[in-house]
PDB file of C-alpha atoms in Angstrom:
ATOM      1  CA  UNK A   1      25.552  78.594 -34.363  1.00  0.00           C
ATOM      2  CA  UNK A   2      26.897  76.160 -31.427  1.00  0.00           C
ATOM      3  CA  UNK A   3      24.149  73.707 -30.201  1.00  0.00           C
ATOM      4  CA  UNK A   4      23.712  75.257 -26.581  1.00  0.00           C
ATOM      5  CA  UNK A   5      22.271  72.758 -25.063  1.00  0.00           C
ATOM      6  CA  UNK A   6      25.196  70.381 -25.449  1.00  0.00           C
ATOM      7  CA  UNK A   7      27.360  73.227 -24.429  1.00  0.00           C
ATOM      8  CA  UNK A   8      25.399  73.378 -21.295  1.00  0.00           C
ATOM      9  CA  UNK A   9      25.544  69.600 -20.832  1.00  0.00           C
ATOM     10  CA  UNK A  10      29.555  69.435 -21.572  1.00  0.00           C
ATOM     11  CA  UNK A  11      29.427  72.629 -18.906  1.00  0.00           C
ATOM     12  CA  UNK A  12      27.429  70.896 -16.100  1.00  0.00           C
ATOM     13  CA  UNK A  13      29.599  67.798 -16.934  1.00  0.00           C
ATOM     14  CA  UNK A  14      32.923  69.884 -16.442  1.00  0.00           C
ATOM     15  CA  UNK A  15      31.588  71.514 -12.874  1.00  0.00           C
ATOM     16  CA  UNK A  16      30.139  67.880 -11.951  1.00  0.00           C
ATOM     17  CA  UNK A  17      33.722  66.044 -12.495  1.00  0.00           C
ATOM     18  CA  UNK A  18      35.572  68.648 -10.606  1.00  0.00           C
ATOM     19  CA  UNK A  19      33.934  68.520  -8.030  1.00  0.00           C
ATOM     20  CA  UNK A  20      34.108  64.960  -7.989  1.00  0.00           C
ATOM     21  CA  UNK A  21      37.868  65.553  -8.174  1.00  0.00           C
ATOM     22  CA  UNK A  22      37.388  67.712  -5.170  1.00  0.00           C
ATOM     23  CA  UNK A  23      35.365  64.919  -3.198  1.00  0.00           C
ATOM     24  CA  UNK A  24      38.310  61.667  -4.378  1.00  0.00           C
ATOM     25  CA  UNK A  25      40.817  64.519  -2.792  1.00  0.00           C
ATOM     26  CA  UNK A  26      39.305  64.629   0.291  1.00  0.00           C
ATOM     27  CA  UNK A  27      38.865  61.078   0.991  1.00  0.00           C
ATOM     28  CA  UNK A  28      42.230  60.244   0.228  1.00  0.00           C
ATOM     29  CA  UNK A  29      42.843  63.524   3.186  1.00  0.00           C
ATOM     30  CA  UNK A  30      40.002  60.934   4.948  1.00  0.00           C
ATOM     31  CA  UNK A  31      41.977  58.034   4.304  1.00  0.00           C
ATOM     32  CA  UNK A  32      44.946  58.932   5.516  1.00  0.00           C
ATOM     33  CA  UNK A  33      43.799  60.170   9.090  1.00  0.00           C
ATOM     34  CA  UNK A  34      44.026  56.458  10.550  1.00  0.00           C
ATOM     35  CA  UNK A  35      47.300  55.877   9.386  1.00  0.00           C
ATOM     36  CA  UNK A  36      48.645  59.352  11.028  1.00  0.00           C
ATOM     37  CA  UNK A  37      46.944  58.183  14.419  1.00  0.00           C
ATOM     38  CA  UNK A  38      48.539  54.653  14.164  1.00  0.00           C
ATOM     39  CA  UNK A  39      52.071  56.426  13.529  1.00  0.00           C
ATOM     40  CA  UNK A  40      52.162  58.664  16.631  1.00  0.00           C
ATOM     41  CA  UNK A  41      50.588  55.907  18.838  1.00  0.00           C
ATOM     42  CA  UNK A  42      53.511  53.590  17.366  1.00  0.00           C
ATOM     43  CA  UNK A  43      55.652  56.417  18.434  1.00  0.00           C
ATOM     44  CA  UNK A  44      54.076  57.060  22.218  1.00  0.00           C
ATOM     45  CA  UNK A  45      54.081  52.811  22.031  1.00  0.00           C
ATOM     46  CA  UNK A  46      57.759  52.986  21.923  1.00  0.00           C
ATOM     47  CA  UNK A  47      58.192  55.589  25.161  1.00  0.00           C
ATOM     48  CA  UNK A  48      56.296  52.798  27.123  1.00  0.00           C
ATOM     49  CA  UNK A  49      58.134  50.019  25.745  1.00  0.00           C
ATOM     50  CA  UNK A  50      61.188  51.840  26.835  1.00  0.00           C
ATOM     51  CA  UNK A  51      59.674  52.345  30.585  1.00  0.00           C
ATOM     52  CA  UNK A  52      58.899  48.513  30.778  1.00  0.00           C
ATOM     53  CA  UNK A  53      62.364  47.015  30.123  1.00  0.00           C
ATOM     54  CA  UNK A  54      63.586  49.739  32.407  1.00  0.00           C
ATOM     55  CA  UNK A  55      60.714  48.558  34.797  1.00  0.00           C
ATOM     56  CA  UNK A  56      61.779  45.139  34.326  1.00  0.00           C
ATOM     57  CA  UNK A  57      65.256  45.693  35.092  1.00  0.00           C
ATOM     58  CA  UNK A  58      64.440  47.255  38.186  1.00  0.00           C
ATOM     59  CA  UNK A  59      62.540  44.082  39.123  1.00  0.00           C
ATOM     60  CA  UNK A  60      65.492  42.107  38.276  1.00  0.00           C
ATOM     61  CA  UNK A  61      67.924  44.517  40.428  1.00  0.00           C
ATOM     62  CA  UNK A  62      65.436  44.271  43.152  1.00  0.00           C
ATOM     63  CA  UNK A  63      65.111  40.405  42.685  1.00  0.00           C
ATOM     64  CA  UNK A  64      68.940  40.173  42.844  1.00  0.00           C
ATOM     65  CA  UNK A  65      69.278  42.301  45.836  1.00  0.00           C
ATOM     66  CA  UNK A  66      66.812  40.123  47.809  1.00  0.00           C
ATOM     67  CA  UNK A  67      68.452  36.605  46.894  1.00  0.00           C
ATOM     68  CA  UNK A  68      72.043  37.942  48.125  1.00  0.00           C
ATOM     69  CA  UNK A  69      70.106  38.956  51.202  1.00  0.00           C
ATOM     70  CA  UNK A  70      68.552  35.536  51.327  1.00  0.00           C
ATOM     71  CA  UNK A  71      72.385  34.166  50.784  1.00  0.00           C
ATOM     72  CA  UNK A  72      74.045  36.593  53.180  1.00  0.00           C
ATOM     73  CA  UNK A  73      71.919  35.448  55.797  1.00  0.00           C
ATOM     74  CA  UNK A  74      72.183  31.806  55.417  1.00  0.00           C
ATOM     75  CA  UNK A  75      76.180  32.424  55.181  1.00  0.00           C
ATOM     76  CA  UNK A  76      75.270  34.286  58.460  1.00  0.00           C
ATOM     77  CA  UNK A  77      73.595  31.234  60.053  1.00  0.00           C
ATOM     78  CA  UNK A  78      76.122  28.838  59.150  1.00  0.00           C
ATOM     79  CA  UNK A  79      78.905  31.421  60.513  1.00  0.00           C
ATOM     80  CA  UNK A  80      77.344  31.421  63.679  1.00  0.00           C
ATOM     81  CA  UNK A  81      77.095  27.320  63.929  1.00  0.00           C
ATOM     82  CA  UNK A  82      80.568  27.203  63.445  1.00  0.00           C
ATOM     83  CA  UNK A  83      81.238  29.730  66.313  1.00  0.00           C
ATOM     84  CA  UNK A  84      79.349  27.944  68.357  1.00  0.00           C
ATOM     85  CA  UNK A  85      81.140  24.858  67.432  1.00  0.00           C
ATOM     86  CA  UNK A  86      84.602  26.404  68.044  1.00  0.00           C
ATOM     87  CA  UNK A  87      83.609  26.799  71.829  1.00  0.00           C
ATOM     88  CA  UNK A  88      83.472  23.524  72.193  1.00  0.00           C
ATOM     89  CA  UNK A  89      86.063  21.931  70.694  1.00  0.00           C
ATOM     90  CA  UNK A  90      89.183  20.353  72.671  1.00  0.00           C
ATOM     91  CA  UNK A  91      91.807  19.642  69.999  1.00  0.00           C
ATOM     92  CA  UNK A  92      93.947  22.278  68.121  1.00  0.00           C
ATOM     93  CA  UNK A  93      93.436  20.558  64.884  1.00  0.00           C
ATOM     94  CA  UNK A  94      89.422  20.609  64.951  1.00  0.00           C
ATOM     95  CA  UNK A  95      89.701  24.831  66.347  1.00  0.00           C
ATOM     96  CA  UNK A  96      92.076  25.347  63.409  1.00  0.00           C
ATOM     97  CA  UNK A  97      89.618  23.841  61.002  1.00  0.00           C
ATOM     98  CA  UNK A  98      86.887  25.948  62.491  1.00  0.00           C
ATOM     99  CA  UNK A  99      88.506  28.592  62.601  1.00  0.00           C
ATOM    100  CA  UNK A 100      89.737  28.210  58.748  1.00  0.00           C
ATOM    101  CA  UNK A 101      85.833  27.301  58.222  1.00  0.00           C
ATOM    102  CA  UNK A 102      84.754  30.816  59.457  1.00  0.00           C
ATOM    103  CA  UNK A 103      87.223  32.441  57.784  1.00  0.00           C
ATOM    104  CA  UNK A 104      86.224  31.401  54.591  1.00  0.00           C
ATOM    105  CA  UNK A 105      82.743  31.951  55.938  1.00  0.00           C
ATOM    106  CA  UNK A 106      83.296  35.217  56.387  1.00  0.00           C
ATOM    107  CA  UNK A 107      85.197  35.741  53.118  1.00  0.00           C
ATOM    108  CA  UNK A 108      82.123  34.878  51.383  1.00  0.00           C
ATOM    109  CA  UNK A 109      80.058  37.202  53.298  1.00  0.00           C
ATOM    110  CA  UNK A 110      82.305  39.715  52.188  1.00  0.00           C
ATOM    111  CA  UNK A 111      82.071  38.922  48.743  1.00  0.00           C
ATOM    112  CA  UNK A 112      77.607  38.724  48.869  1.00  0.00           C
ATOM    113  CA  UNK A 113      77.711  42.438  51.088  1.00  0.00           C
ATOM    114  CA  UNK A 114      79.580  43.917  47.775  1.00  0.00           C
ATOM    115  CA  UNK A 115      77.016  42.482  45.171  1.00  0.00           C
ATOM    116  CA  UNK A 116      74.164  43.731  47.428  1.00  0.00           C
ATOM    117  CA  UNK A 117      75.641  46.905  47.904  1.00  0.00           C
ATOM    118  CA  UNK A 118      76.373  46.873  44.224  1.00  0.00           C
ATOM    119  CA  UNK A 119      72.781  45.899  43.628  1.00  0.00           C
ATOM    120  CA  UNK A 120      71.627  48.794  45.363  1.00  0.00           C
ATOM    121  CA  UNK A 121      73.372  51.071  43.391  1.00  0.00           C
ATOM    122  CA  UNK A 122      72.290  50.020  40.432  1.00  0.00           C
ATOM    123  CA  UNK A 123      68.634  50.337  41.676  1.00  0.00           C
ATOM    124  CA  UNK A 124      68.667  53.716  42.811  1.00  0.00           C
ATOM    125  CA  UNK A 125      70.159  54.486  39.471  1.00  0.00           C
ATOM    126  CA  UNK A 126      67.421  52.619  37.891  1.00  0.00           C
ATOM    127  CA  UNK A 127      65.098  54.594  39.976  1.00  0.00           C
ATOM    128  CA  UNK A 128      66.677  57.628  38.619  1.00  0.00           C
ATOM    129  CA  UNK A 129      66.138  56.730  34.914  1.00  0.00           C
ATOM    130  CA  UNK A 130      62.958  55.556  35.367  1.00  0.00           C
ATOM    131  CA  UNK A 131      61.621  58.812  37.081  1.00  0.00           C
ATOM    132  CA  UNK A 132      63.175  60.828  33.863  1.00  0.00           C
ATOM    133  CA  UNK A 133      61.518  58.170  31.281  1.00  0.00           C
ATOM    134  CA  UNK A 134      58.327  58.486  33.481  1.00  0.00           C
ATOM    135  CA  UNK A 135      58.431  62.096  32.920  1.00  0.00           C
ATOM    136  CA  UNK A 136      59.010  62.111  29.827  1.00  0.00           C
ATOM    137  CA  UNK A 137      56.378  59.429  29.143  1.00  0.00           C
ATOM    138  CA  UNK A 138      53.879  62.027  30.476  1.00  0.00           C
ATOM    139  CA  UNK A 139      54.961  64.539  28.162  1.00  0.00           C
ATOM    140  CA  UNK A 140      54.647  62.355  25.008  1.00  0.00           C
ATOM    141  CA  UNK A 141      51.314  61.009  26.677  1.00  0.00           C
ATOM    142  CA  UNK A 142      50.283  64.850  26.180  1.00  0.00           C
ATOM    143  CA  UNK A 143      51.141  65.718  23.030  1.00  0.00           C
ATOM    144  CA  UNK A 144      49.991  62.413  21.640  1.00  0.00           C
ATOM    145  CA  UNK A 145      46.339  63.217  23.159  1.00  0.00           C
ATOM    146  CA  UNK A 146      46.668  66.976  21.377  1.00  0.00           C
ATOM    147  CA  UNK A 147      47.317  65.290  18.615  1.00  0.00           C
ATOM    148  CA  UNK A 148      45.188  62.336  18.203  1.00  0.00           C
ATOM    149  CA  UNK A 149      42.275  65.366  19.089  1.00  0.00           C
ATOM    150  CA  UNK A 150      43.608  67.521  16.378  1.00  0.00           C
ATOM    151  CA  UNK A 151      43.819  64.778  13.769  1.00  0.00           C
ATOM    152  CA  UNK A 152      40.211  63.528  14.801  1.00  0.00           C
ATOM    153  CA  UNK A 153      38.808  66.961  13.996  1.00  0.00           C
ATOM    154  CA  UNK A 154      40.460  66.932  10.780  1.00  0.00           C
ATOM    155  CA  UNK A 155      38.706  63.502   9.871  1.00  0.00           C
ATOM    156  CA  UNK A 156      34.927  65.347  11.461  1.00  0.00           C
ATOM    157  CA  UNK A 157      35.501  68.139   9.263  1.00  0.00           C
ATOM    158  CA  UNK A 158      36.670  66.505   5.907  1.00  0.00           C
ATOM    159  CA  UNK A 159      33.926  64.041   6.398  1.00  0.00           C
ATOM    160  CA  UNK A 160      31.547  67.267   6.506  1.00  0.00           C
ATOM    161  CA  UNK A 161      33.310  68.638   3.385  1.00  0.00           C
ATOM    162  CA  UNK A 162      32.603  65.592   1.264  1.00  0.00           C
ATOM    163  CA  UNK A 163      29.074  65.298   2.477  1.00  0.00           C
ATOM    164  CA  UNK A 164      28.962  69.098   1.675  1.00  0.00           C
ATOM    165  CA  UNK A 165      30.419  68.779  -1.839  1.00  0.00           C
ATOM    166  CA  UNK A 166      28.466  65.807  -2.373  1.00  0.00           C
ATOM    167  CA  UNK A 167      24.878  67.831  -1.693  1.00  0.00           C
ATOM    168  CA  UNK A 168      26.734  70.285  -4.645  1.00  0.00           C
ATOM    169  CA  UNK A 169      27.301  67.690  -6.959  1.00  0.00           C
ATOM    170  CA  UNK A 170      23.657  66.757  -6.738  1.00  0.00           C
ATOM    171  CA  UNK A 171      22.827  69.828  -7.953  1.00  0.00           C
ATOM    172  CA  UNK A 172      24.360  69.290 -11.212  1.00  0.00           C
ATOM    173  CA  UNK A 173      23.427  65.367 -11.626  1.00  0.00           C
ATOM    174  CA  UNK A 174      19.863  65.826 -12.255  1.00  0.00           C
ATOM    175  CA  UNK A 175      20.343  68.161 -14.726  1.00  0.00           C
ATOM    176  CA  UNK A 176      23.235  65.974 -17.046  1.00  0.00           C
ATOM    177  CA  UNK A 177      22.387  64.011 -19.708  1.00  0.00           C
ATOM    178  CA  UNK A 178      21.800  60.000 -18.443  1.00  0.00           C
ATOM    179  CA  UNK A 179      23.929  58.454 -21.237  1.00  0.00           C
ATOM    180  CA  UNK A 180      26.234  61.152 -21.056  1.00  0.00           C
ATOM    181  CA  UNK A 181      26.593  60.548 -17.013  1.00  0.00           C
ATOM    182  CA  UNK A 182      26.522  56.752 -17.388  1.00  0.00           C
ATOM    183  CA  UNK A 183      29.672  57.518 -19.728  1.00  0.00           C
ATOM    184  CA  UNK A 184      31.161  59.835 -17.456  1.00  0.00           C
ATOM    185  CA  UNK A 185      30.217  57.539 -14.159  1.00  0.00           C
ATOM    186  CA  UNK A 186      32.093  54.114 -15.506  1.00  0.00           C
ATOM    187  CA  UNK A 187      35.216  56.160 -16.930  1.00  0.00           C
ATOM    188  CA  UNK A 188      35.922  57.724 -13.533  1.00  0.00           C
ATOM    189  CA  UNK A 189      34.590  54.223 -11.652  1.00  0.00           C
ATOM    190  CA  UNK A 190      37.356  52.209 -13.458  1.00  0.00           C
ATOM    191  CA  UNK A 191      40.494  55.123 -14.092  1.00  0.00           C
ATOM    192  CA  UNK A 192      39.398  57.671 -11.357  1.00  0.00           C
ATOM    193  CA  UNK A 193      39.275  60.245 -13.641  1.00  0.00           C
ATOM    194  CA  UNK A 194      37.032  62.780 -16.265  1.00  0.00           C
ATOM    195  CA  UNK A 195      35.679  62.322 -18.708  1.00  0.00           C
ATOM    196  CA  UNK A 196      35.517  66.098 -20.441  1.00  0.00           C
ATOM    197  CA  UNK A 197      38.554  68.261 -21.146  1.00  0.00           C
ATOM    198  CA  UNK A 198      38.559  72.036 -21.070  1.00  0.00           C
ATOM    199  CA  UNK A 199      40.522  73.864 -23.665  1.00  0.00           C
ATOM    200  CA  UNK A 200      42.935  76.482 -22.364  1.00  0.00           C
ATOM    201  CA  UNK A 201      45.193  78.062 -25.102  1.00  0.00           C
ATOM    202  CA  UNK A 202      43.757  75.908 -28.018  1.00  0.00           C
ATOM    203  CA  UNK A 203      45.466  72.770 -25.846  1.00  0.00           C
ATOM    204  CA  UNK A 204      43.700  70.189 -24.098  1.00  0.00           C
ATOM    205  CA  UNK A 205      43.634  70.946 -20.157  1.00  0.00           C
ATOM    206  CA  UNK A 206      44.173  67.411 -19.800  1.00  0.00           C
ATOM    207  CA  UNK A 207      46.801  65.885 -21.884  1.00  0.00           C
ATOM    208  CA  UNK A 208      48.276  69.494 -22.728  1.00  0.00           C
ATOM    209  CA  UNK A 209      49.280  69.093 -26.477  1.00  0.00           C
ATOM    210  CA  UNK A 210      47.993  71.605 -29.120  1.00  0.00           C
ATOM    211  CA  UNK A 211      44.873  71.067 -30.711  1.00  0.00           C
ATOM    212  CA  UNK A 212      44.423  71.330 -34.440  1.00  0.00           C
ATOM    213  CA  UNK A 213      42.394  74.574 -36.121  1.00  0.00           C
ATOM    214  CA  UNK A 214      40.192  71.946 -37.584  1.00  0.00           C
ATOM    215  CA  UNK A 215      39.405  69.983 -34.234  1.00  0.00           C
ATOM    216  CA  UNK A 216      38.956  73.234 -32.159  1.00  0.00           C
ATOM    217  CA  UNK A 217      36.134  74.633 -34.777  1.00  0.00           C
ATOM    218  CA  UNK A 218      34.122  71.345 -34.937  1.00  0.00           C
ATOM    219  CA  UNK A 219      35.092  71.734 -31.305  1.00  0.00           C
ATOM    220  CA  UNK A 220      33.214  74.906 -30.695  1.00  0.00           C
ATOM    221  CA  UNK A 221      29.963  74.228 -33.578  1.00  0.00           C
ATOM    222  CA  UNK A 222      29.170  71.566 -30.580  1.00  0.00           C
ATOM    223  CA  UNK A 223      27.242  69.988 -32.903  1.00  0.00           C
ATOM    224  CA  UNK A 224      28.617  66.869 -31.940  1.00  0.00           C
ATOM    225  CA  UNK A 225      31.181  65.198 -29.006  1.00  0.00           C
ATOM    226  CA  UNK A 226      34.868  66.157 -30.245  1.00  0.00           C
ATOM    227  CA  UNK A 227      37.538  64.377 -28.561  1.00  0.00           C
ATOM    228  CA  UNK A 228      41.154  65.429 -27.840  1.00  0.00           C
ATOM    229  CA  UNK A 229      43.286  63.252 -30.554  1.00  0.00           C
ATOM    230  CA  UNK A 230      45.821  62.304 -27.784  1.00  0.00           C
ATOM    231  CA  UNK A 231      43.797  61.325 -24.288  1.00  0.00           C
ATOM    232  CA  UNK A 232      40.058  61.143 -26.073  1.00  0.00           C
ATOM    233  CA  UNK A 233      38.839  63.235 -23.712  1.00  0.00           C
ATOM    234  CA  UNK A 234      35.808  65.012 -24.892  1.00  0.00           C
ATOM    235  CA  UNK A 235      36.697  68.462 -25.347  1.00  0.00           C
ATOM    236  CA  UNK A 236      35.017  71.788 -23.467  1.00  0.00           C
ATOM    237  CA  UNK A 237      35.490  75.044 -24.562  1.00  0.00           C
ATOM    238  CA  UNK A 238      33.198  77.619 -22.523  1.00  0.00           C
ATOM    239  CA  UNK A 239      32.070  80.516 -24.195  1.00  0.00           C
ATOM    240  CA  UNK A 240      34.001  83.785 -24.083  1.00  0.00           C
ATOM    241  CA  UNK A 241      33.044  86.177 -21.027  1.00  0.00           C
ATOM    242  CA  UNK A 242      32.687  90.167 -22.022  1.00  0.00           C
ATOM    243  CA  UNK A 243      35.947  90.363 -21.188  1.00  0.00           C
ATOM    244  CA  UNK A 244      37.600  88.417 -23.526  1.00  0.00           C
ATOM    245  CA  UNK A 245      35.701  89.709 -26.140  1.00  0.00           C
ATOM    246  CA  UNK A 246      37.411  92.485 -28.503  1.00  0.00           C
ATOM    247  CA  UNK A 247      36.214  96.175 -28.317  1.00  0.00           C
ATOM    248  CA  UNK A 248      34.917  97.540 -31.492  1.00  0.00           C
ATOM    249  CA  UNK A 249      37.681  99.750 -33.501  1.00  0.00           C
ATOM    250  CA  UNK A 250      35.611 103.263 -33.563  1.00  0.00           C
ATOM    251  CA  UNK A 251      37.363 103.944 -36.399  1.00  0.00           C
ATOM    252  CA  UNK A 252      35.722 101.371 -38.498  1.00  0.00           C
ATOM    253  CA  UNK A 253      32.815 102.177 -37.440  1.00  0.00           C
ATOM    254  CA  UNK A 254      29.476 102.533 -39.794  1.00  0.00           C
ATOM    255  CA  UNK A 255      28.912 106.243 -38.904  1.00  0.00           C
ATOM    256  CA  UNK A 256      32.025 107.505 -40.733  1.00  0.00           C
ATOM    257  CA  UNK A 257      31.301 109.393 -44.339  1.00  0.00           C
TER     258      UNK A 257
END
């Protein structure tokens, strides 16, 4: 006869690991959360990096368009002294100079009126690009929030899964075995993993080789621990349901003469 009680303990073992499995799967979910916030604010960080340098070159478009301003009007001034001078000269050679003065004066003028008109262009385009980035700064601004919301309720509810599972697990810890936890407690401390096995097909669940007819009968006597040969798991083999038990052959039965 199989010693039931160590059957049981190998059985609460089993349930308690899995659902520790079930809790380490969850916190890695947990885990992860942060890093899937910090990716799509590193994406809705690059939208606004992209509306600052197109911010700043509209400052600098601006900035340009307000120096050749500055310059046009001082070219302005010094146009005007030298029309003023012209009235007042009495020798050919001094109005020609003048004259060659405002000219080139003028020239220059010329010259400033097309980079500020050229500046001005370039700013209204700016403005242009920046209204479409702003727009579509909003948009991202948007879904980011949708998404930071739904990846915060992800993080309330696993939290509330593992504190769930955890209230489970209790159940089962009280009723294990303490040298049989301890064992199970450091093995899964150190590797993250079991410590028990359940057979499925005469193989181990864990490692998946074949176990030998010997190993699987001391295996079920659970007289003592049997480990898998390959991983050293201990090995769990749960008793048969109704099911999987064989119906009686009538025709072997006790009542025939």
């Amino acid at each position: 006869m199989p010693n039931l009680d160590l059957q049981e303990q190998l059985r609460l073992l089993y349930e308690f690991q899995q659902i520790d499995a079930e809790i380490l799967r969850l916190d890695n979910k947990l885990k992860s959360v942060p890093l899937k916030i910090r990716k799509a604010e590193a994406q809705l960080q690059l939208y606004q990096q992209k509306l600052q340098e197109k911010q700043a070159q509209l400052a600098d478009a601006e900035k340009l368009q307000r120096s050749k301003t500055a310059e046009l009007e001082m070219e302005g001034e010094q146009r005007g002294k030298y029309q003023a001078q012209l009235r007042e000269v009495k020798s050919n050679e001094e109005y020609q100079a003048l004259d060659n003065q405002i000219s080139f004066v003028q020239e220059k003028e010329a010259e400033i009126e097309d980079e500020i008109l050229s500046a001005m262009l370039r700013i209204d385009q700016l403005n242009e690009e920046l209204a479409q980035q702003r727009k579509e700064l909003g948009a991202e601004q948007e879904k980011h929030n949708v998404q930071k919301a739904e990846y915060e309720q992800e993080a309330k509810d696993l939290k509330a899964a593992i504190i769930k599972w955890q209230g489970k697990q209790q159940d089962f810890a009280h009723q294990i075995d303490s040298g049989l936890i301890d064992q199970y407690h450091a093995r899964f401390k150190r590797y993250r993993k079991g410590l028990v096995s359940l057979v499925v097909e005469n193989a181990c669940g864990n490692c998946h080789l074949t176990i030998p007819p010997q190993t699987l009968q001391e295996a079920r006597k659970y007289e003592q621990l049997i480990r898998c040969g390959s991983c050293r798991l201990i090995l769990y083999i749960p008793s048969p349901s109704p099911d999987d038990v064989p119906a009686e052959d009538p025709a072997s039965g006790s009542g025939q003469s």
